[in-house]
Structure formats: C-alpha cells, structure tokens
C-alpha cells in the first residue's frame, strides 16, 4: 500500500491518523486482540463510571468507538465502490444519548467490537490499491478510503488513552482494582 498523503484527509483527522505509526493493517489487526484484552482488565463495576458529570461512561466511550468504526467502515465501503454521493455527518452525542450502552456489560461490548473488527478486516483487506486511493465526501470533508482506515485505528488509540488517563488512572480506581485483585 502506498503511504498516506496529507491531501487524502482533512486536518480534523490528523490527530487520530498521527497515532498510527505502523502499517495500518497491522495496527488494525493488533487492536483486534489488544483492545478486548484491555477492556477485560476493567472491572465490570467500573463500566458506568464517569470522571465528570457531563462526560460519557466507560461503556459509552467503548460504544462510541464501535459506532464510529461502523460509520467509517460504511464510508470506506461506499467510497471504495466509487459512490460519489456525499454522505451526511453524524452527531456522536445524539447517538450515545439513545444507545443504551450502559445497560450492557463490558464483556458484551468487547465481543461486539471483536466481531465488528473481524468483519471489517475482511472488507478492508479486499480493497485493492485503486480502491484504497478513491475518495469521497462525508461531513463536507473529502477523505480517501485508506485515510478512513487510519482514522478507525487512530480513533480507537485516542479513546483508549482517554480511558486509561481519565477513567482508570485516578487513585480511587487504582485502589478499587487493587482491592478486587486481592
């Protein structure tokens, strides 16, 4: 696969894309195993934790990662098939508001992520070089199929760091995890 060029994506995606340092397919495959393993380390009791009143719970963050992957994979499919119709954007807060992710277990979200990613990897690996280079419009932004793969991987990296730093790195969480391990 040819290297990703800056004219293949809007600047708004750069912070996600820059977190992917390896081959994007390798990064996506690695996440298929490492993200569920990471979620397995989070006590179920912590799934509905918010670090601030106006923030999402851990389950909602994981659900958002799943929602976003579905949407970006759909865009990649449409653009790879040379569909030139502009796709609408989406409101992540609206989707979370009506998601009911807090009614689920972290384990069920982890399994859903795994199945989704495996199915998406079959799609992504089916793209040839010409399909990866194709571009389309979504949310009034021109983006290549290849860039969308980087966005998917980088978006997960971004939210995993947020979970680690803001949800799991406080002293009360460390004490909870320690108590559960003994």
N, CA and C of each residue as an Amber inpcrd file, in Angstrom:
protein
   546
   0.8430000  -1.1710000   0.0000000   0.0000000   0.0000000   0.0000000
   0.8920000   1.2390000   0.0000000   0.4840000   2.2250000  -0.7770000
   1.2360000   3.4730000  -0.8480000   1.0730000   4.2460000   0.4590000
   2.0790000   5.0550000   0.8070000   1.9650000   5.8480000   2.0390000
   0.7910000   6.8250000   1.9710000   0.2440000   7.1300000   3.1150000
  -0.8580000   8.0830000   3.2120000  -0.3130000   9.4930000   3.0160000
  -0.9860000  10.2630000   2.1790000  -0.5730000  11.6440000   1.9130000
  -1.5470000  12.5970000   2.5980000  -1.0600000  13.7770000   2.9430000
  -1.8810000  14.7350000   3.6780000  -3.0830000  15.2390000   2.8820000
  -3.0600000  15.1180000   1.5570000  -4.2150000  15.5710000   0.7720000
  -5.3250000  14.5110000   0.6910000  -5.1260000  13.3860000   1.4020000
  -6.1280000  12.3220000   1.4040000  -7.1270000  12.4550000   2.5510000
  -6.9370000  13.4330000   3.4220000  -7.8200000  13.5690000   4.5770000
  -7.8310000  15.0150000   5.0590000  -8.9180000  15.4080000   5.7140000
  -8.9740000  16.7570000   6.2710000  -8.1560000  16.8470000   7.5580000
  -7.7330000  18.0250000   7.8890000  -6.8780000  18.2460000   9.0600000
  -7.5180000  17.7770000  10.3630000  -8.8310000  17.7830000  10.4210000
  -9.5140000  17.3730000  11.6430000  -9.1760000  15.9210000  12.0210000
  -8.8200000  15.0970000  11.0310000  -8.4820000  13.7020000  11.3010000
  -7.0040000  13.4910000  11.6570000  -6.1840000  14.4950000  11.4660000
  -4.7370000  14.3490000  11.6800000  -4.3750000  13.8230000  13.0710000
  -4.9850000  14.3260000  14.1570000  -4.6010000  13.7940000  15.4800000
  -4.8240000  12.2930000  15.6280000  -5.8510000  11.7640000  14.9800000
  -6.0760000  10.3150000  15.0220000  -5.0510000   9.5960000  14.1530000
  -4.9020000  10.0630000  12.9340000  -4.0200000   9.4200000  11.9610000
  -2.5830000   9.3760000  12.4670000  -2.1440000  10.4290000  13.1240000
  -0.7590000  10.5020000  13.6120000  -0.4490000   9.4840000  14.7030000
  -1.4560000   8.8820000  15.3160000  -1.2020000   7.8640000  16.3370000
  -0.8980000   6.4990000  15.7440000  -1.0900000   6.3650000  14.4370000
  -0.8620000   5.0760000  13.7660000   0.5250000   5.1160000  13.1420000
   1.4810000   4.4860000  13.8050000   2.8750000   4.5570000  13.3610000
   3.2800000   3.3610000  12.5060000   2.5430000   2.2840000  12.6070000
   2.8620000   1.0870000  11.8310000   1.9770000   1.0320000  10.5860000
   2.1570000  -0.0160000   9.8210000   1.2590000  -0.3140000   8.7170000
  -0.1640000  -0.3440000   9.2730000  -1.0860000   0.3310000   8.6340000
  -2.4450000   0.4480000   9.1760000  -3.1150000  -0.9100000   9.3160000
  -2.8700000  -1.8320000   8.3960000  -3.4660000  -3.1550000   8.5190000
  -2.9230000  -3.8840000   9.7480000  -1.6180000  -3.7560000  10.0040000
  -1.0280000  -4.3630000  11.1980000  -1.6090000  -3.7410000  12.4600000
  -1.7800000  -2.4210000  12.4540000  -2.3430000  -1.7310000  13.6190000
  -3.7770000  -2.1850000  13.8820000  -4.5720000  -2.2710000  12.8290000
  -5.9530000  -2.7180000  12.9890000  -6.0180000  -4.1560000  13.5010000
  -5.1780000  -5.0310000  12.9560000  -5.1450000  -6.4300000  13.4170000
  -4.7230000  -6.5130000  14.8810000  -3.7070000  -5.7460000  15.2420000
  -3.2260000  -5.7540000  16.6320000  -4.3290000  -5.3000000  17.5770000
  -5.0660000  -4.2820000  17.2030000  -6.1520000  -3.7790000  18.0460000
  -7.2710000  -4.7990000  18.2150000  -7.4450000  -5.6720000  17.2410000
  -8.4820000  -6.6970000  17.3170000  -8.2960000  -7.5620000  18.5580000
  -7.0540000  -7.7540000  18.9580000  -6.7480000  -8.5390000  20.1590000
  -6.5020000  -7.6660000  21.3790000  -5.7650000  -6.5750000  21.1950000
  -5.3440000  -5.7850000  22.3570000  -6.4710000  -4.9720000  22.9890000
  -7.4150000  -4.4710000  22.1890000  -8.4790000  -3.6700000  22.7860000
  -9.4050000  -4.5210000  23.6610000  -9.8760000  -5.6770000  23.1850000
 -10.6620000  -6.5280000  24.0900000  -9.8770000  -6.9610000  25.3300000
  -8.5760000  -7.2470000  25.1640000  -7.7570000  -7.6140000  26.3270000
  -7.6900000  -6.4500000  27.3180000  -7.5670000  -5.2390000  26.8060000
  -7.5800000  -4.0440000  27.6560000  -8.9170000  -3.9240000  28.3810000
 -10.0190000  -4.1050000  27.6530000 -11.3370000  -3.9990000  28.2810000
 -11.5230000  -5.0520000  29.3650000 -10.9190000  -6.2330000  29.1760000
 -11.0130000  -7.3010000  30.1760000 -10.3620000  -6.9220000  31.5000000
  -9.4700000  -5.9440000  31.4940000  -8.8060000  -5.5240000  32.7360000
  -9.6410000  -4.5320000  33.5360000 -10.7140000  -4.0310000  32.9610000
 -11.5470000  -3.0450000  33.6370000 -12.6370000  -3.7770000  34.4150000
 -12.7140000  -3.5570000  35.7200000 -13.7700000  -4.2210000  36.4980000
 -15.1560000  -3.8140000  35.9890000 -16.0380000  -4.7790000  35.8720000
 -17.3970000  -4.5080000  35.3780000 -18.0720000  -3.4050000  36.1860000
 -17.8010000  -3.3530000  37.4770000 -18.4000000  -2.3340000  38.3410000
 -18.0090000  -0.9220000  37.9160000 -16.9430000  -0.8260000  37.1670000
 -16.4280000   0.4710000  36.7490000 -17.0100000   0.9250000  35.4110000
 -17.7410000   0.0750000  34.7410000 -18.2350000   0.3620000  33.4030000
 -19.1130000   1.5880000  33.2820000 -19.8870000   1.8940000  34.3240000
 -20.7720000   3.0510000  34.2830000 -20.1570000   4.2880000  34.9490000
 -18.8530000   4.2520000  35.1900000 -18.1590000   5.3860000  35.8190000
 -17.9750000   6.5290000  34.8270000 -18.2160000   7.7580000  35.3160000
 -17.9260000   8.9880000  34.5820000 -16.9050000   9.7580000  35.4160000
 -15.9120000  10.3290000  34.7930000 -14.9390000  11.1160000  35.5540000
 -15.4110000  12.5450000  35.7850000 -16.4810000  12.9410000  35.1090000
 -17.1210000  14.2350000  35.3360000 -18.5890000  14.1020000  34.9470000
 -19.4090000  14.9550000  35.5110000 -20.8620000  14.8560000  35.3170000
 -21.2780000  14.8930000  33.8510000 -20.6470000  15.7270000  33.0540000
 -21.0650000  15.9050000  31.6610000 -20.3000000  15.0180000  30.6800000
 -19.6250000  13.9900000  31.1890000 -18.8460000  13.0860000  30.3380000
 -19.5460000  11.7420000  30.1920000 -19.1200000  10.9690000  29.2030000
 -19.6590000   9.6400000  28.9810000 -19.0980000   8.6590000  29.9920000
 -19.7940000   7.5370000  30.1630000 -19.2660000   6.4440000  30.9780000
 -18.2460000   5.6620000  30.1480000 -17.5320000   4.7720000  30.8020000
 -16.5870000   3.9110000  30.0750000 -17.3420000   3.1090000  29.0130000
 -18.5010000   2.5530000  29.3650000 -19.2820000   1.7770000  28.3980000
 -19.6890000   2.6400000  27.2080000 -20.0500000   3.8860000  27.4630000
 -20.4370000   4.7750000  26.3690000 -19.2440000   5.1230000  25.4830000
 -18.0650000   5.2640000  26.0730000 -16.8630000   5.5130000  25.2620000
 -16.6030000   4.3190000  24.3550000 -16.6850000   3.1140000  24.9130000
 -16.4790000   1.9050000  24.1080000 -17.5540000   1.8180000  23.0230000
 -18.7920000   2.0970000  23.3750000 -19.8640000   2.0950000  22.3880000
 -19.6400000   3.1200000  21.2900000 -19.1250000   4.2780000  21.6640000
 -18.7990000   5.3150000  20.6780000 -17.7250000   4.8200000  19.7100000
 -16.7240000   4.1190000  20.2150000 -15.6850000   3.5510000  19.3480000
 -16.3320000   2.5840000  18.3500000 -17.2510000   1.7690000  18.8190000
 -17.9490000   0.8180000  17.9470000 -18.7920000   1.5560000  16.9140000
 -19.5800000   2.5300000  17.3740000 -20.4100000   3.3150000  16.4430000
 -19.5550000   3.9680000  15.3740000 -18.4810000   4.6000000  15.7920000
 -17.6100000   5.3140000  14.8580000 -16.9890000   4.3520000  13.8400000
 -16.5640000   3.1810000  14.3050000 -15.9920000   2.2180000  13.3650000
 -17.0220000   1.7940000  12.3300000 -18.2450000   1.5610000  12.7650000
 -19.2970000   1.1820000  11.8090000 -19.4960000   2.2770000  10.7570000
 -19.5510000   3.5040000  11.2110000 -19.7980000   4.6190000  10.2930000
 -18.6270000   4.8080000   9.3360000 -17.4020000   4.7700000   9.8460000
 -16.2290000   4.9530000   8.9880000 -16.0700000   3.7920000   8.0160000
 -16.3900000   2.5670000   8.4470000 -16.3090000   1.4050000   7.5500000
 -17.3650000   1.5120000   6.4480000 -18.5400000   2.0070000   6.7890000
 -19.5800000   2.2310000   5.7820000 -19.1080000   3.2580000   4.7580000
 -18.5050000   4.3240000   5.2410000 -17.9650000   5.3290000   4.3230000
 -16.9030000   4.7050000   3.4190000 -16.0200000   3.9000000   4.0050000
 -14.9610000   3.2550000   3.2190000 -15.5730000   2.3560000   2.1470000
 -16.5940000   1.6200000   2.4950000 -17.2720000   0.7560000   1.5210000
 -17.8440000   1.5880000   0.3790000 -18.5760000   2.6290000   0.7150000
 -19.2080000   3.4570000  -0.3180000 -18.1550000   4.1040000  -1.2150000
 -17.1190000   4.6810000  -0.6110000 -16.0890000   5.3640000  -1.4030000
 -15.3100000   4.3580000  -2.2540000 -15.0390000   3.1670000  -1.7120000
 -14.2800000   2.1590000  -2.4670000 -15.0330000   1.7150000  -3.7180000
 -16.3610000   1.7860000  -3.6550000 -17.1960000   1.3870000  -4.7860000
 -17.4550000   2.5620000  -5.7310000 -16.7010000   3.6350000  -5.5190000
 -16.7600000   4.8330000  -6.3630000 -18.1180000   5.5240000  -6.3050000
 -18.7630000   5.4280000  -5.1420000 -20.0350000   6.1170000  -4.9280000
 -19.7150000   7.5920000  -4.6740000 -20.1430000   8.4500000  -5.5500000
 -19.7890000   9.8690000  -5.4940000 -20.8280000  10.7160000  -4.7590000
 -21.8550000  10.0810000  -4.1990000 -22.8480000  10.8420000  -3.4340000
 -22.2460000  11.2510000  -2.0900000 -22.4310000  12.5180000  -1.7160000
 -21.9220000  12.9830000  -0.4260000 -22.7160000  12.3450000   0.7050000
 -21.9980000  11.8840000   1.7070000 -22.6190000  11.2520000   2.8690000
 -22.7570000  12.2660000   3.9950000 -23.8460000  12.1580000   4.7230000
 -24.0940000  13.0600000   5.8430000 -23.1650000  12.7400000   7.0070000
 -22.9660000  13.7160000   7.8540000 -22.2160000  13.5150000   9.0800000
 -23.1100000  12.8810000  10.1370000 -22.5950000  12.7980000  11.3450000
 -23.3990000  12.2660000  12.4360000 -23.0590000  13.0000000  13.7180000
 -23.9960000  12.9890000  14.6420000 -23.8390000  13.6420000  15.9420000
 -23.5580000  12.5650000  16.9770000 -22.3150000  12.4690000  17.4180000
 -21.9140000  11.4070000  18.3420000 -22.6720000  11.4700000  19.6640000
 -22.9510000  12.6650000  20.1460000 -23.6700000  12.7900000  21.4170000
 -25.1120000  12.3010000  21.2840000 -25.7360000  12.5830000  20.1690000
 -27.0950000  12.1120000  19.9170000 -27.1220000  10.5840000  19.8710000
 -26.1620000   9.9930000  19.1760000 -26.1200000   8.5320000  19.0930000
 -25.9400000   7.9080000  20.4740000 -25.0740000   8.4760000  21.2870000
 -24.8470000   7.9370000  22.6330000 -26.0970000   8.1030000  23.4970000
 -26.7530000   9.2350000  23.3570000 -27.9520000   9.5100000  24.1580000
 -29.0040000   8.4110000  23.9990000 -29.0990000   7.8310000  22.8140000
 -30.1070000   6.8170000  22.5380000 -29.5240000   5.4110000  22.3940000
 -28.3470000   5.1990000  22.9020000 -27.6390000   3.9360000  22.6700000
 -27.9580000   2.8180000  23.6560000 -28.2360000   3.1230000  24.8790000
 -28.4280000   2.1350000  25.9550000 -27.1650000   1.3060000  26.2310000
 -25.9790000   1.8470000  25.9260000 -24.7420000   1.1130000  26.2080000
 -24.5740000   0.8340000  27.6990000 -25.0830000   1.6990000  28.5490000
 -24.9380000   1.4800000  29.9890000 -25.7510000   0.2950000  30.4970000
 -26.6940000  -0.1950000  29.6970000 -27.4770000  -1.3780000  30.0680000
 -26.7380000  -2.6710000  29.7450000 -25.6190000  -2.5720000  29.0800000
 -24.8710000  -3.7440000  28.6290000 -23.6640000  -3.9850000  29.5220000
 -23.0230000  -5.1200000  29.3170000 -21.7910000  -5.4100000  30.0500000
 -20.5890000  -5.0130000  29.1980000 -19.4830000  -4.7680000  29.8580000
 -18.2410000  -4.5110000  29.1250000 -17.8740000  -5.7290000  28.2810000
 -18.1440000  -6.9160000  28.8020000 -17.8410000  -8.1360000  28.0560000
 -18.6260000  -8.1910000  26.7450000 -19.9030000  -7.8110000  26.7760000
 -20.6930000  -7.8520000  25.5430000 -20.1960000  -6.8040000  24.5450000
 -19.7860000  -5.6560000  25.0340000 -19.2410000  -4.6220000  24.1500000
 -17.9140000  -5.0660000  23.5600000 -17.1030000  -5.7450000  24.3560000
 -15.8290000  -6.2660000  23.8810000 -16.0450000  -7.2880000  22.7610000
 -17.0040000  -8.1800000  22.9450000 -17.3100000  -9.1770000  21.9150000
 -17.8340000  -8.5120000  20.6510000 -18.7160000  -7.5280000  20.8220000
 -19.2500000  -6.8300000  19.6560000 -18.1320000  -6.1540000  18.8750000
 -17.2140000  -5.5000000  19.5940000 -16.0730000  -4.8750000  18.9280000
 -15.2820000  -5.9160000  18.1400000 -14.9980000  -7.0580000  18.7530000
 -14.1950000  -8.0940000  18.1040000 -14.8600000  -8.5920000  16.8190000
 -16.1400000  -8.8970000  16.8860000 -16.8440000  -9.3750000  15.6920000
 -16.8880000  -8.3090000  14.6080000 -17.1610000  -7.0700000  15.0060000
 -17.2020000  -5.9720000  14.0490000 -15.8510000  -5.7970000  13.3780000
 -14.7900000  -5.7670000  14.1670000 -13.4560000  -5.5540000  13.6090000
 -13.0690000  -6.6820000  12.6820000 -13.3480000  -7.9210000  13.0520000
 -13.0040000  -9.0470000  12.1770000 -13.7390000  -8.9530000  10.8440000
 -15.0150000  -8.6050000  10.8860000 -15.7750000  -8.4500000   9.6390000
 -15.2030000  -7.2950000   8.8170000 -14.9010000  -6.2000000   9.4830000
 -14.3360000  -5.0530000   8.7640000 -12.9760000  -5.3820000   8.1640000
 -12.1760000  -6.1630000   8.8530000 -10.8550000  -6.5140000   8.3160000
 -11.0010000  -7.3170000   7.0250000 -11.9990000  -8.1650000   6.9410000
 -12.2200000  -8.9020000   5.6910000 -12.5490000  -7.9300000   4.5690000
 -13.3820000  -6.9420000   4.8590000 -13.7040000  -5.9190000   3.8630000
 -12.4550000  -5.1200000   3.4980000 -11.7430000  -4.6240000   4.5010000
 -10.5900000  -3.7570000   4.2460000  -9.5090000  -4.4730000   3.4440000
  -9.2830000  -5.7370000   3.7570000  -8.2480000  -6.4930000   3.0380000
  -8.6780000  -6.8170000   1.6040000  -9.9640000  -6.6930000   1.3150000
 -10.4270000  -6.9400000  -0.0450000 -10.1800000  -5.7510000  -0.9690000
  -9.8940000  -4.5900000  -0.4110000  -9.6680000  -3.4030000  -1.2310000
  -8.3350000  -3.5130000  -1.9640000  -8.3320000  -3.2080000  -3.2580000
  -7.0680000  -3.1420000  -3.9880000  -6.5250000  -1.7170000  -3.8930000
  -5.3540000  -1.4880000  -4.4730000  -4.7140000  -0.1720000  -4.3540000
  -5.5870000   0.9450000  -4.9230000  -6.2390000   0.7010000  -6.0490000
  -7.0940000   1.7300000  -6.6520000  -8.2660000   2.0650000  -5.7320000
  -8.8470000   1.0610000  -5.1030000  -9.9750000   1.2980000  -4.1980000
  -9.5310000   2.0470000  -2.9440000  -8.3430000   1.7270000  -2.4490000
  -7.8250000   2.4280000  -1.2720000  -7.5580000   3.9060000  -1.5550000
  -7.2350000   4.2140000  -2.7850000  -6.9320000   5.5970000  -3.1700000
  -8.1860000   6.4230000  -3.4640000  -9.3140000   5.7710000  -3.6910000
 -10.5300000   6.5140000  -4.0270000 -10.9380000   7.4130000  -2.8690000
 -11.5900000   8.5190000  -3.2360000 -12.0130000   9.4970000  -2.2370000
 -13.5120000   9.7380000  -2.3450000 -14.0630000  10.2060000  -1.2550000
 -15.4610000  10.5760000  -1.2280000 -15.6780000  11.6840000  -0.2150000
 -16.8910000  12.2220000  -0.2490000 -17.2600000  13.3140000   0.6530000
 -18.1910000  12.7940000   1.7430000 -17.8460000  13.1180000   2.9750000
 -18.7040000  12.8400000   4.1240000 -18.4950000  13.9750000   5.1200000
 -19.5630000  14.4470000   5.6890000 -19.4800000  15.5790000   6.6250000
 -18.7890000  16.7740000   5.9830000 -19.0090000  16.9220000   4.6780000
 -18.4150000  18.0240000   3.9100000 -16.8800000  17.9700000   3.8960000
 -16.3350000  16.7510000   4.0140000 -14.8890000  16.5550000   4.0230000
 -14.5040000  15.4800000   3.0190000 -13.5160000  15.7880000   2.1940000
 -13.0080000  14.8340000   1.2190000 -11.9730000  13.9390000   1.8970000
 -12.1840000  12.6230000   1.8030000 -11.3220000  11.6620000   2.5010000
 -11.1510000  10.4270000   1.6350000  -9.9480000   9.8580000   1.6420000
  -9.7160000   8.6120000   0.9030000 -10.1230000   7.4120000   1.7500000
 -10.3430000   6.3090000   1.0620000 -10.6390000   5.0540000   1.7500000
  -9.4880000   4.7050000   2.6890000  -8.2780000   4.8080000   2.1990000
  -7.0960000   4.4870000   3.0200000  -7.0630000   5.3370000   4.2840000
  -7.3530000   6.6280000   4.1470000  -7.3440000   7.5150000   5.3100000
  -8.3980000   7.0860000   6.3320000  -9.5370000   6.6010000   5.8590000
 -10.5720000   6.1470000   6.7870000 -10.0890000   4.9680000   7.6330000
  -9.2640000   4.1110000   7.0580000  -8.7040000   3.0010000   7.8360000
  -7.8020000   3.5400000   8.9470000  -7.0080000   4.5460000   8.6140000
  -6.1600000   5.1860000   9.6230000  -7.0080000   5.8790000  10.6880000
  -8.0940000   6.4990000  10.2750000  -8.9850000   7.1650000  11.2280000
  -9.5680000   6.1430000  12.1990000 -10.0010000   5.0010000  11.6890000
 -10.5600000   3.9570000  12.5560000  -9.5300000   3.5240000  13.5990000
  -8.3250000   3.2220000  13.1520000  -7.2820000   2.7830000  14.0870000
  -6.9050000   3.9030000  15.0600000  -6.7340000   5.1050000  14.5490000
  -6.3210000   6.2200000  15.3950000  -7.3960000   6.6630000  16.3590000
  -8.6430000   6.5880000  15.9520000  -9.7550000   6.9520000  16.8320000
  -9.7870000   6.0090000  18.0360000  -9.5870000   4.7190000  17.8010000
  -9.5310000   3.7780000  18.9140000  -8.3430000   4.1050000  19.8130000
  -7.1700000   4.3780000  19.2340000  -6.0000000   4.7450000  20.0410000
  -6.3170000   5.9340000  20.9350000  -6.9400000   6.9460000  20.3560000
  -7.2990000   8.1700000  21.0840000  -8.1860000   7.8570000  22.2900000
  -9.2280000   7.0660000  22.0710000 -10.1610000   6.8000000  23.1660000
  -9.6030000   5.8140000  24.1840000  -8.7280000   4.9420000  23.7620000
  -8.0850000   4.0540000  24.7420000  -7.2220000   4.8810000  25.7000000
  -6.5090000   5.8480000  25.1690000  -5.6960000   6.7320000  26.0190000
  -6.5880000   7.5140000  26.9780000  -7.7090000   8.0080000  26.4910000
  -8.6380000   8.7370000  27.3630000  -9.1450000   7.8370000  28.4850000
  -9.5230000   6.6030000  28.1490000  -9.9800000   5.6690000  29.1830000
  -8.8730000   5.4510000  30.2090000  -7.6620000   5.2110000  29.7410000
  -6.5550000   4.9680000  30.6560000  -6.2790000   6.1700000  31.5530000
  -6.1860000   7.3550000  30.9470000  -5.7700000   8.5360000  31.6990000
  -6.8720000   9.1500000  32.5500000  -8.0840000   9.2050000  32.0370000
  -9.1480000   9.9260000  32.7330000 -10.0910000   9.0330000  33.5260000
 -10.1790000   7.7700000  33.1610000 -11.1070000   6.8770000  33.8310000
 -10.4050000   5.8830000  34.7470000  -9.1830000   5.5060000  34.4220000
  -8.5220000   4.4310000  35.1600000  -7.2590000   4.8610000  35.8910000
  -6.8190000   6.0730000  35.7290000  -5.5340000   6.4700000  36.3000000
  -5.6760000   7.2710000  37.5960000  -6.8610000   7.3530000  38.1430000
  -7.0350000   8.0670000  39.3990000  -6.7540000   7.1160000  40.5660000
  -6.4720000   7.6680000  41.7350000  -6.1530000   6.8500000  42.9070000
  -7.3220000   5.9620000  43.3180000  -8.5580000   6.4610000  43.2090000
  -9.6990000   5.6340000  43.6150000  -9.8510000   4.4160000  42.7150000
  -9.5420000   4.5690000  41.4370000  -9.6100000   3.4330000  40.5240000
  -8.4950000   2.4400000  40.8370000  -7.3030000   2.9380000  41.0500000
  -6.1860000   2.0490000  41.3910000  -6.4880000   1.2660000  42.6670000
  -7.0790000   1.9380000  43.6560000  -7.4340000   1.2560000  44.9040000
  -8.5110000   0.2030000  44.6720000  -9.4930000   0.5070000  43.8380000
 -10.5470000  -0.4460000  43.5140000  -9.9800000  -1.6700000  42.8200000
  -9.1500000  -1.4580000  41.8220000  -8.5440000  -2.5600000  41.0830000
  -7.6820000  -3.3990000  42.0160000  -6.9100000  -2.7620000  42.8720000
  -6.0610000  -3.4820000  43.8210000  -6.9050000  -4.3290000  44.7770000
  -7.9850000  -3.7580000  45.2720000  -8.8660000  -4.4880000  46.2080000
  -9.5000000  -5.6850000  45.5190000  -9.8750000  -5.5290000  44.2550000
 -10.5010000  -6.6340000  43.5270000  -9.5120000  -7.7450000  43.2030000
  -8.2280000  -7.4060000  43.1040000  -7.2260000  -8.4060000  42.7710000
  -6.7970000  -9.2160000  43.9860000  -7.1120000  -8.7490000  45.1980000
  -6.6920000  -9.4680000  46.4080000  -7.8010000 -10.2580000  47.0340000
